[in-house]
mmCIF file with all atom_site columns, C-alpha atoms in Angstrom:
data_model
loop_
_atom_site.group_PDB
_atom_site.id
_atom_site.type_symbol
_atom_site.label_atom_id
_atom_site.label_alt_id
_atom_site.label_comp_id
_atom_site.label_asym_id
_atom_site.label_entity_id
_atom_site.label_seq_id
_atom_site.pdbx_PDB_ins_code
_atom_site.Cartn_x
_atom_site.Cartn_y
_atom_site.Cartn_z
_atom_site.occupancy
_atom_site.B_iso_or_equiv
_atom_site.pdbx_formal_charge
_atom_site.auth_seq_id
_atom_site.auth_comp_id
_atom_site.auth_asym_id
_atom_site.auth_atom_id
_atom_site.pdbx_PDB_model_num
ATOM 1   C CA . MET A 1 1   ? -5.474  -5.422  12.645  1.00 0.00 ? 1   MET A CA 1
ATOM 2   C CA . PRO A 1 2   ? -5.144  -2.209  10.645  1.00 0.00 ? 2   PRO A CA 1
ATOM 3   C CA . VAL A 1 3   ? -5.192  -1.810  6.887   1.00 0.00 ? 3   VAL A CA 1
ATOM 4   C CA . LEU A 1 4   ? -1.734  -0.650  5.773   1.00 0.00 ? 4   LEU A CA 1
ATOM 5   C CA . VAL A 1 5   ? -1.316  1.667   2.789   1.00 0.00 ? 5   VAL A CA 1
ATOM 6   C CA . PHE A 1 6   ? 1.933   2.507   1.009   1.00 0.00 ? 6   PHE A CA 1
ATOM 7   C CA . LEU A 1 7   ? 2.045   6.251   0.344   1.00 0.00 ? 7   LEU A CA 1
ATOM 8   C CA . ASP A 1 8   ? 4.101   6.849   -2.786  1.00 0.00 ? 8   ASP A CA 1
ATOM 9   C CA . GLN A 1 9   ? 6.212   9.986   -2.984  1.00 0.00 ? 9   GLN A CA 1
ATOM 10  C CA . GLN A 1 10  ? 8.604   11.509  -5.463  1.00 0.00 ? 10  GLN A CA 1
ATOM 11  C CA . ASN A 1 11  ? 11.135  14.259  -4.796  1.00 0.00 ? 11  ASN A CA 1
ATOM 12  C CA . GLY A 1 12  ? 9.675   14.900  -1.339  1.00 0.00 ? 12  GLY A CA 1
ATOM 13  C CA . HIS A 1 13  ? 6.081   15.297  -2.483  1.00 0.00 ? 13  HIS A CA 1
ATOM 14  C CA . LEU A 1 14  ? 3.310   12.735  -2.255  1.00 0.00 ? 14  LEU A CA 1
ATOM 15  C CA . LYS A 1 15  ? 1.743   11.627  -5.501  1.00 0.00 ? 15  LYS A CA 1
ATOM 16  C CA . LYS A 1 16  ? -1.986  12.092  -6.205  1.00 0.00 ? 16  LYS A CA 1
ATOM 17  C CA . SER A 1 17  ? -2.215  8.300   -6.257  1.00 0.00 ? 17  SER A CA 1
ATOM 18  C CA . ALA A 1 18  ? -1.160  8.287   -2.582  1.00 0.00 ? 18  ALA A CA 1
ATOM 19  C CA . LEU A 1 19  ? -4.321  10.242  -1.702  1.00 0.00 ? 19  LEU A CA 1
ATOM 20  C CA . GLU A 1 20  ? -6.454  7.809   -3.696  1.00 0.00 ? 20  GLU A CA 1
ATOM 21  C CA . ALA A 1 21  ? -4.814  4.815   -2.033  1.00 0.00 ? 21  ALA A CA 1
ATOM 22  C CA . ALA A 1 22  ? -5.226  6.411   1.407   1.00 0.00 ? 22  ALA A CA 1
ATOM 23  C CA . GLY A 1 23  ? -8.930  7.084   0.821   1.00 0.00 ? 23  GLY A CA 1
ATOM 24  C CA . TYR A 1 24  ? -9.399  3.533   -0.453  1.00 0.00 ? 24  TYR A CA 1
ATOM 25  C CA . ALA A 1 25  ? -7.536  2.114   2.554   1.00 0.00 ? 25  ALA A CA 1
ATOM 26  C CA . GLY A 1 26  ? -9.706  4.189   4.893   1.00 0.00 ? 26  GLY A CA 1
ATOM 27  C CA . ALA A 1 27  ? -12.872 2.862   3.235   1.00 0.00 ? 27  ALA A CA 1
ATOM 28  C CA . VAL A 1 28  ? -11.603 -0.752  3.300   1.00 0.00 ? 28  VAL A CA 1
ATOM 29  C CA . ALA A 1 29  ? -10.708 -0.335  6.978   1.00 0.00 ? 29  ALA A CA 1
ATOM 30  C CA . ALA A 1 30  ? -14.180 1.015   7.753   1.00 0.00 ? 30  ALA A CA 1
ATOM 31  C CA . SER A 1 31  ? -15.791 -1.984  6.021   1.00 0.00 ? 31  SER A CA 1
ATOM 32  C CA . LEU A 1 32  ? -13.622 -4.307  8.140   1.00 0.00 ? 32  LEU A CA 1
ATOM 33  C CA . ASN A 1 33  ? -14.353 -2.370  11.375  1.00 0.00 ? 33  ASN A CA 1
ATOM 34  C CA . THR A 1 34  ? -10.710 -1.395  11.869  1.00 0.00 ? 34  THR A CA 1
ATOM 35  C CA . HIS A 1 35  ? -8.503  1.579   11.022  1.00 0.00 ? 35  HIS A CA 1
ATOM 36  C CA . ALA A 1 36  ? -5.943  2.452   8.351   1.00 0.00 ? 36  ALA A CA 1
ATOM 37  C CA . GLU A 1 37  ? -2.269  3.277   8.814   1.00 0.00 ? 37  GLU A CA 1
ATOM 38  C CA . GLY A 1 38  ? 0.132   4.570   6.179   1.00 0.00 ? 38  GLY A CA 1
ATOM 39  C CA . VAL A 1 39  ? 3.807   4.037   5.408   1.00 0.00 ? 39  VAL A CA 1
ATOM 40  C CA . VAL A 1 40  ? 5.976   6.545   3.577   1.00 0.00 ? 40  VAL A CA 1
ATOM 41  C CA . THR A 1 41  ? 9.664   6.127   2.829   1.00 0.00 ? 41  THR A CA 1
ATOM 42  C CA . GLY A 1 42  ? 12.165  8.949   2.499   1.00 0.00 ? 42  GLY A CA 1
ATOM 43  C CA . ALA A 1 43  ? 11.960  12.627  3.392   1.00 0.00 ? 43  ALA A CA 1
ATOM 44  C CA . VAL A 1 44  ? 8.574   14.201  2.645   1.00 0.00 ? 44  VAL A CA 1
ATOM 45  C CA . GLN A 1 45  ? 7.916   17.932  2.600   1.00 0.00 ? 45  GLN A CA 1
ATOM 46  C CA . ASP A 1 46  ? 4.107   17.605  2.518   1.00 0.00 ? 46  ASP A CA 1
ATOM 47  C CA . ASP A 1 47  ? 1.962   17.653  5.668   1.00 0.00 ? 47  ASP A CA 1
ATOM 48  C CA . LEU A 1 48  ? 1.354   14.000  6.485   1.00 0.00 ? 48  LEU A CA 1
ATOM 49  C CA . THR A 1 49  ? -1.254  14.786  9.142   1.00 0.00 ? 49  THR A CA 1
ATOM 50  C CA . THR A 1 50  ? -3.745  15.591  6.347   1.00 0.00 ? 50  THR A CA 1
ATOM 51  C CA . PHE A 1 51  ? -4.093  11.857  5.620   1.00 0.00 ? 51  PHE A CA 1
ATOM 52  C CA . GLY A 1 52  ? -6.412  11.786  8.620   1.00 0.00 ? 52  GLY A CA 1
ATOM 53  C CA . LYS A 1 53  ? -9.016  13.359  6.314   1.00 0.00 ? 53  LYS A CA 1
ATOM 54  C CA . PHE A 1 54  ? -8.929  10.169  4.259   1.00 0.00 ? 54  PHE A CA 1
ATOM 55  C CA . GLY A 1 55  ? -9.326  7.758   7.164   1.00 0.00 ? 55  GLY A CA 1
ATOM 56  C CA . VAL A 1 56  ? -5.653  7.107   7.933   1.00 0.00 ? 56  VAL A CA 1
ATOM 57  C CA . ARG A 1 57  ? -5.145  7.204   11.687  1.00 0.00 ? 57  ARG A CA 1
ATOM 58  C CA . LYS A 1 58  ? -1.341  7.042   11.736  1.00 0.00 ? 58  LYS A CA 1
ATOM 59  C CA . VAL A 1 59  ? 1.432   7.598   9.166   1.00 0.00 ? 59  VAL A CA 1
ATOM 60  C CA . HIS A 1 60  ? 4.721   5.787   9.750   1.00 0.00 ? 60  HIS A CA 1
ATOM 61  C CA . THR A 1 61  ? 7.760   7.511   8.275   1.00 0.00 ? 61  THR A CA 1
ATOM 62  C CA . ILE A 1 62  ? 10.728  5.338   7.421   1.00 0.00 ? 62  ILE A CA 1
ATOM 63  C CA . ASP A 1 63  ? 14.149  6.673   6.541   1.00 0.00 ? 63  ASP A CA 1
ATOM 64  C CA . ALA A 1 64  ? 15.034  4.434   3.619   1.00 0.00 ? 64  ALA A CA 1
ATOM 65  C CA . GLY A 1 65  ? 18.074  6.416   2.470   1.00 0.00 ? 65  GLY A CA 1
ATOM 66  C CA . ALA A 1 66  ? 19.475  5.346   -0.875  1.00 0.00 ? 66  ALA A CA 1
ATOM 67  C CA . THR A 1 67  ? 17.349  2.180   -0.913  1.00 0.00 ? 67  THR A CA 1
ATOM 68  C CA . MET A 1 68  ? 14.091  4.111   -1.361  1.00 0.00 ? 68  MET A CA 1
ATOM 69  C CA . HIS A 1 69  ? 13.819  3.034   -5.022  1.00 0.00 ? 69  HIS A CA 1
ATOM 70  C CA . ASP A 1 70  ? 15.092  -0.529  -4.577  1.00 0.00 ? 70  ASP A CA 1
ATOM 71  C CA . ALA A 1 71  ? 12.221  -3.021  -4.905  1.00 0.00 ? 71  ALA A CA 1
ATOM 72  C CA . ALA A 1 72  ? 13.862  -5.637  -2.686  1.00 0.00 ? 72  ALA A CA 1
ATOM 73  C CA . ALA A 1 73  ? 14.548  -3.075  0.047   1.00 0.00 ? 73  ALA A CA 1
ATOM 74  C CA . LEU A 1 74  ? 11.003  -1.662  -0.189  1.00 0.00 ? 74  LEU A CA 1
ATOM 75  C CA . CYS A 1 75  ? 9.649   -5.202  0.105   1.00 0.00 ? 75  CYS A CA 1
ATOM 76  C CA . SER A 1 76  ? 11.699  -5.706  3.264   1.00 0.00 ? 76  SER A CA 1
ATOM 77  C CA . ILE A 1 77  ? 10.567  -2.343  4.660   1.00 0.00 ? 77  ILE A CA 1
ATOM 78  C CA . LEU A 1 78  ? 6.888   -3.053  4.009   1.00 0.00 ? 78  LEU A CA 1
ATOM 79  C CA . ALA A 1 79  ? 7.098   -6.609  5.351   1.00 0.00 ? 79  ALA A CA 1
ATOM 80  C CA . THR A 1 80  ? 8.559   -5.211  8.580   1.00 0.00 ? 80  THR A CA 1
ATOM 81  C CA . ALA A 1 81  ? 5.903   -2.475  8.697   1.00 0.00 ? 81  ALA A CA 1
ATOM 82  C CA . ALA A 1 82  ? 3.148   -5.076  8.183   1.00 0.00 ? 82  ALA A CA 1
ATOM 83  C CA . ASP A 1 83  ? 4.588   -7.203  10.985  1.00 0.00 ? 83  ASP A CA 1
ATOM 84  C CA . ASN A 1 84  ? 5.032   -4.209  13.319  1.00 0.00 ? 84  ASN A CA 1
ATOM 85  C CA . THR A 1 85  ? 1.468   -2.979  12.793  1.00 0.00 ? 85  THR A CA 1
ATOM 86  C CA . GLY A 1 86  ? -0.181  -6.406  12.529  1.00 0.00 ? 86  GLY A CA 1
ATOM 87  C CA . ALA A 1 87  ? -1.744  -5.471  9.176   1.00 0.00 ? 87  ALA A CA 1
ATOM 88  C CA . ASP A 1 88  ? -3.586  -8.172  7.256   1.00 0.00 ? 88  ASP A CA 1
ATOM 89  C CA . VAL A 1 89  ? -4.537  -5.964  4.275   1.00 0.00 ? 89  VAL A CA 1
ATOM 90  C CA . ILE A 1 90  ? -1.975  -3.882  2.382   1.00 0.00 ? 90  ILE A CA 1
ATOM 91  C CA . ILE A 1 91  ? -2.949  -1.320  -0.258  1.00 0.00 ? 91  ILE A CA 1
ATOM 92  C CA . PHE A 1 92  ? -0.795  0.050   -3.092  1.00 0.00 ? 92  PHE A CA 1
ATOM 93  C CA . SER A 1 93  ? -1.486  2.394   -5.973  1.00 0.00 ? 93  SER A CA 1
ATOM 94  C CA . ASN A 1 94  ? -1.282  0.306   -9.150  1.00 0.00 ? 94  ASN A CA 1
ATOM 95  C CA . ASN A 1 95  ? 1.873   1.896   -10.562 1.00 0.00 ? 95  ASN A CA 1
ATOM 96  C CA . SER A 1 96  ? 5.435   0.894   -11.393 1.00 0.00 ? 96  SER A CA 1
ATOM 97  C CA . THR A 1 97  ? 6.418   0.733   -7.712  1.00 0.00 ? 97  THR A CA 1
ATOM 98  C CA . ALA A 1 98  ? 3.539   -1.621  -6.943  1.00 0.00 ? 98  ALA A CA 1
ATOM 99  C CA . ARG A 1 99  ? 4.343   -3.781  -9.968  1.00 0.00 ? 99  ARG A CA 1
ATOM 100 C CA . ALA A 1 100 ? 7.892   -4.215  -8.630  1.00 0.00 ? 100 ALA A CA 1
ATOM 101 C CA . VAL A 1 101 ? 7.145   -4.558  -4.902  1.00 0.00 ? 101 VAL A CA 1
ATOM 102 C CA . ALA A 1 102 ? 3.666   -6.070  -4.439  1.00 0.00 ? 102 ALA A CA 1
ATOM 103 C CA . PRO A 1 103 ? 4.427   -9.504  -5.982  1.00 0.00 ? 103 PRO A CA 1
ATOM 104 C CA . ARG A 1 104 ? 7.614   -9.828  -3.891  1.00 0.00 ? 104 ARG A CA 1
ATOM 105 C CA . LEU A 1 105 ? 5.704   -8.816  -0.773  1.00 0.00 ? 105 LEU A CA 1
ATOM 106 C CA . SER A 1 106 ? 2.925   -11.256 -1.641  1.00 0.00 ? 106 SER A CA 1
ATOM 107 C CA . VAL A 1 107 ? 5.398   -14.137 -1.737  1.00 0.00 ? 107 VAL A CA 1
ATOM 108 C CA . ARG A 1 108 ? 7.180   -13.002 1.411   1.00 0.00 ? 108 ARG A CA 1
ATOM 109 C CA . LEU A 1 109 ? 3.954   -12.648 3.441   1.00 0.00 ? 109 LEU A CA 1
ATOM 110 C CA . LYS A 1 110 ? 2.143   -15.547 1.750   1.00 0.00 ? 110 LYS A CA 1
ATOM 111 C CA . ALA A 1 111 ? -0.556  -13.038 0.846   1.00 0.00 ? 111 ALA A CA 1
ATOM 112 C CA . GLY A 1 112 ? -3.158  -13.118 -1.891  1.00 0.00 ? 112 GLY A CA 1
ATOM 113 C CA . LEU A 1 113 ? -2.609  -10.373 -4.484  1.00 0.00 ? 113 LEU A CA 1
ATOM 114 C CA . VAL A 1 114 ? -5.063  -8.555  -6.735  1.00 0.00 ? 114 VAL A CA 1
ATOM 115 C CA . THR A 1 115 ? -3.781  -5.879  -9.105  1.00 0.00 ? 115 THR A CA 1
ATOM 116 C CA . GLY A 1 116 ? -5.990  -3.480  -11.004 1.00 0.00 ? 116 GLY A CA 1
ATOM 117 C CA . ALA A 1 117 ? -8.720  -3.130  -8.365  1.00 0.00 ? 117 ALA A CA 1
ATOM 118 C CA . VAL A 1 118 ? -11.533 -0.799  -9.401  1.00 0.00 ? 118 VAL A CA 1
ATOM 119 C CA . ALA A 1 119 ? -13.927 -1.001  -6.451  1.00 0.00 ? 119 ALA A CA 1
ATOM 120 C CA . LEU A 1 120 ? -13.991 -1.600  -2.730  1.00 0.00 ? 120 LEU A CA 1
ATOM 121 C CA . PRO A 1 121 ? -13.842 -5.260  -1.756  1.00 0.00 ? 121 PRO A CA 1
ATOM 122 C CA . ASP A 1 122 ? -17.104 -7.020  -1.006  1.00 0.00 ? 122 ASP A CA 1
ATOM 123 C CA . VAL A 1 123 ? -16.669 -8.336  2.527   1.00 0.00 ? 123 VAL A CA 1
ATOM 124 C CA . SER A 1 124 ? -20.247 -9.562  2.983   1.00 0.00 ? 124 SER A CA 1
ATOM 125 C CA . ASN A 1 125 ? -19.271 -13.115 2.049   1.00 0.00 ? 125 ASN A CA 1
ATOM 126 C CA . GLY A 1 126 ? -15.502 -13.448 2.209   1.00 0.00 ? 126 GLY A CA 1
ATOM 127 C CA . PHE A 1 127 ? -13.165 -10.915 0.594   1.00 0.00 ? 127 PHE A CA 1
ATOM 128 C CA . VAL A 1 128 ? -13.949 -10.344 -3.101  1.00 0.00 ? 128 VAL A CA 1
ATOM 129 C CA . VAL A 1 129 ? -12.150 -7.683  -5.141  1.00 0.00 ? 129 VAL A CA 1
ATOM 130 C CA . LYS A 1 130 ? -13.449 -6.349  -8.458  1.00 0.00 ? 130 LYS A CA 1
ATOM 131 C CA . LYS A 1 131 ? -10.655 -5.784  -10.973 1.00 0.00 ? 131 LYS A CA 1
ATOM 132 C CA . SER A 1 132 ? -10.307 -4.596  -14.524 1.00 0.00 ? 132 SER A CA 1
ATOM 133 C CA . VAL A 1 133 ? -9.397  -7.192  -17.188 1.00 0.00 ? 133 VAL A CA 1
ATOM 134 C CA . PHE A 1 134 ? -8.986  -7.179  -20.987 1.00 0.00 ? 134 PHE A CA 1
ATOM 135 C CA . SER A 1 135 ? -7.689  -3.585  -21.106 1.00 0.00 ? 135 SER A CA 1
ATOM 136 C CA . GLY A 1 136 ? -10.644 -2.338  -19.085 1.00 0.00 ? 136 GLY A CA 1
ATOM 137 C CA . LYS A 1 137 ? -13.274 -3.921  -21.346 1.00 0.00 ? 137 LYS A CA 1
ATOM 138 C CA . ALA A 1 138 ? -14.446 -6.376  -18.676 1.00 0.00 ? 138 ALA A CA 1
ATOM 139 C CA . PHE A 1 139 ? -14.273 -7.031  -14.954 1.00 0.00 ? 139 PHE A CA 1
ATOM 140 C CA . ALA A 1 140 ? -13.395 -10.036 -12.822 1.00 0.00 ? 140 ALA A CA 1
ATOM 141 C CA . HIS A 1 141 ? -14.360 -10.685 -9.216  1.00 0.00 ? 141 HIS A CA 1
ATOM 142 C CA . ILE A 1 142 ? -11.440 -12.284 -7.353  1.00 0.00 ? 142 ILE A CA 1
ATOM 143 C CA . SER A 1 143 ? -11.817 -13.943 -3.946  1.00 0.00 ? 143 SER A CA 1
ATOM 144 C CA . ILE A 1 144 ? -8.764  -13.653 -1.742  1.00 0.00 ? 144 ILE A CA 1
ATOM 145 C CA . LEU A 1 145 ? -8.752  -16.631 0.592   1.00 0.00 ? 145 LEU A CA 1
ATOM 146 C CA . SER A 1 146 ? -5.408  -16.110 2.342   1.00 0.00 ? 146 SER A CA 1
ATOM 147 C CA . PRO A 1 147 ? -5.268  -14.431 5.764   1.00 0.00 ? 147 PRO A CA 1
ATOM 148 C CA . LYS A 1 148 ? -3.069  -11.637 4.356   1.00 0.00 ? 148 LYS A CA 1
ATOM 149 C CA . LYS A 1 149 ? -4.221  -9.657  1.342   1.00 0.00 ? 149 LYS A CA 1
ATOM 150 C CA . ILE A 1 150 ? -2.566  -7.151  -1.006  1.00 0.00 ? 150 ILE A CA 1
ATOM 151 C CA . ILE A 1 151 ? -4.575  -4.908  -3.312  1.00 0.00 ? 151 ILE A CA 1
ATOM 152 C CA . CYS A 1 152 ? -3.187  -2.595  -6.005  1.00 0.00 ? 152 CYS A CA 1
ATOM 153 C CA . LEU A 1 153 ? -5.741  0.133   -6.810  1.00 0.00 ? 153 LEU A CA 1
ATOM 154 C CA . ASN A 1 154 ? -6.078  1.423   -10.375 1.00 0.00 ? 154 ASN A CA 1
ATOM 155 C CA . PRO A 1 155 ? -5.744  5.213   -10.726 1.00 0.00 ? 155 PRO A CA 1
ATOM 156 C CA . ASN A 1 156 ? -9.032  7.158   -10.709 1.00 0.00 ? 156 ASN A CA 1
ATOM 157 C CA . ALA A 1 157 ? -10.974 3.984   -9.912  1.00 0.00 ? 157 ALA A CA 1
ATOM 158 C CA . VAL A 1 158 ? -12.787 5.140   -6.790  1.00 0.00 ? 158 VAL A CA 1
ATOM 159 C CA . LYS A 1 159 ? -14.151 8.468   -5.623  1.00 0.00 ? 159 LYS A CA 1
ATOM 160 C CA . ILE A 1 160 ? -12.212 9.866   -2.701  1.00 0.00 ? 160 ILE A CA 1
ATOM 161 C CA . ASP A 1 161 ? -14.172 11.785  -0.097  1.00 0.00 ? 161 ASP A CA 1
ATOM 162 C CA . ALA A 1 162 ? -12.156 13.857  2.333   1.00 0.00 ? 162 ALA A CA 1
ATOM 163 C CA . GLY A 1 163 ? -13.612 14.121  5.787   1.00 0.00 ? 163 GLY A CA 1
ATOM 164 C CA . ALA A 1 164 ? -12.269 15.621  8.964   1.00 0.00 ? 164 ALA A CA 1
ATOM 165 C CA . GLY A 1 165 ? -9.416  14.418  11.067  1.00 0.00 ? 165 GLY A CA 1
ATOM 166 C CA . THR A 1 166 ? -5.670  14.420  11.393  1.00 0.00 ? 166 THR A CA 1
ATOM 167 C CA . ALA A 1 167 ? -3.253  11.552  11.296  1.00 0.00 ? 167 ALA A CA 1
ATOM 168 C CA . GLU A 1 168 ? -0.566  10.960  13.865  1.00 0.00 ? 168 GLU A CA 1
ATOM 169 C CA . VAL A 1 169 ? 2.915   10.941  12.321  1.00 0.00 ? 169 VAL A CA 1
ATOM 170 C CA . ALA A 1 170 ? 5.574   8.709   13.863  1.00 0.00 ? 170 ALA A CA 1
ATOM 171 C CA . ALA A 1 171 ? 8.947   7.396   12.778  1.00 0.00 ? 171 ALA A CA 1
ATOM 172 C CA . MET A 1 172 ? 9.281   3.633   12.448  1.00 0.00 ? 172 MET A CA 1
ATOM 173 C CA . ALA A 1 173 ? 12.702  2.074   12.804  1.00 0.00 ? 173 ALA A CA 1
ATOM 174 C CA . VAL A 1 174 ? 13.424  -0.568  10.193  1.00 0.00 ? 174 VAL A CA 1
ATOM 175 C CA . THR A 1 175 ? 16.699  -2.419  9.837   1.00 0.00 ? 175 THR A CA 1
ATOM 176 C CA . LEU A 1 176 ? 17.417  -3.193  6.235   1.00 0.00 ? 176 LEU A CA 1
ATOM 177 C CA . PRO A 1 177 ? 19.284  -6.357  5.377   1.00 0.00 ? 177 PRO A CA 1
ATOM 178 C CA . SER A 1 178 ? 22.695  -5.674  3.945   1.00 0.00 ? 178 SER A CA 1
ATOM 179 C CA . THR A 1 179 ? 22.983  -6.787  0.372   1.00 0.00 ? 179 THR A CA 1
ATOM 180 C CA . HIS A 1 180 ? 26.207  -7.114  -1.499  1.00 0.00 ? 180 HIS A CA 1
ATOM 181 C CA . VAL A 1 181 ? 26.276  -7.649  -5.203  1.00 0.00 ? 181 VAL A CA 1
ATOM 182 C CA . THR A 1 182 ? 29.425  -8.967  -6.785  1.00 0.00 ? 182 THR A CA 1
ATOM 183 C CA . LEU A 1 183 ? 29.780  -8.884  -10.533 1.00 0.00 ? 183 LEU A CA 1
ATOM 184 C CA . ASP A 1 184 ? 32.086  -11.457 -12.069 1.00 0.00 ? 184 ASP A CA 1
ATOM 185 C CA . LYS A 1 185 ? 34.122  -10.417 -15.061 1.00 0.00 ? 185 LYS A CA 1
#
């Protein structure tokens, strides 16, 4: 079961937080004796194979079209990606996208959710995530007991070490549910 990481992009370029999340996912995967896989939505101009340097074995590209910034659609996309890959751990950067999508995904997958993670999970006795609380003045250690887990990593929380390697890049087909909104006058 791989660790799945959502790779955030804007205007065709991956955000710095995507590299941090990828490195974190690679380290979490190593601690769980598995591998990491990434998901990116929309057209990306950057070289996705470089995520192999951060421990991501495969990057799934998903053509999300106009729904790329729709939280409900992203939730559906990531739920399908988690099912397709068999991922039990999903990593986000703790940003506005994660704040909109991660709670929805948590409910949909019946997954435990920790936002504001500042360290790698302790897997020696369960799955315990250290997070920032009280505006960064204190820390809490949260045990995630559910089989599926979602972690939102705070920016600049962990040191990212680039190694060697290249990631495989493959398209993943996802069928989005059609949604129709009708506004009454």
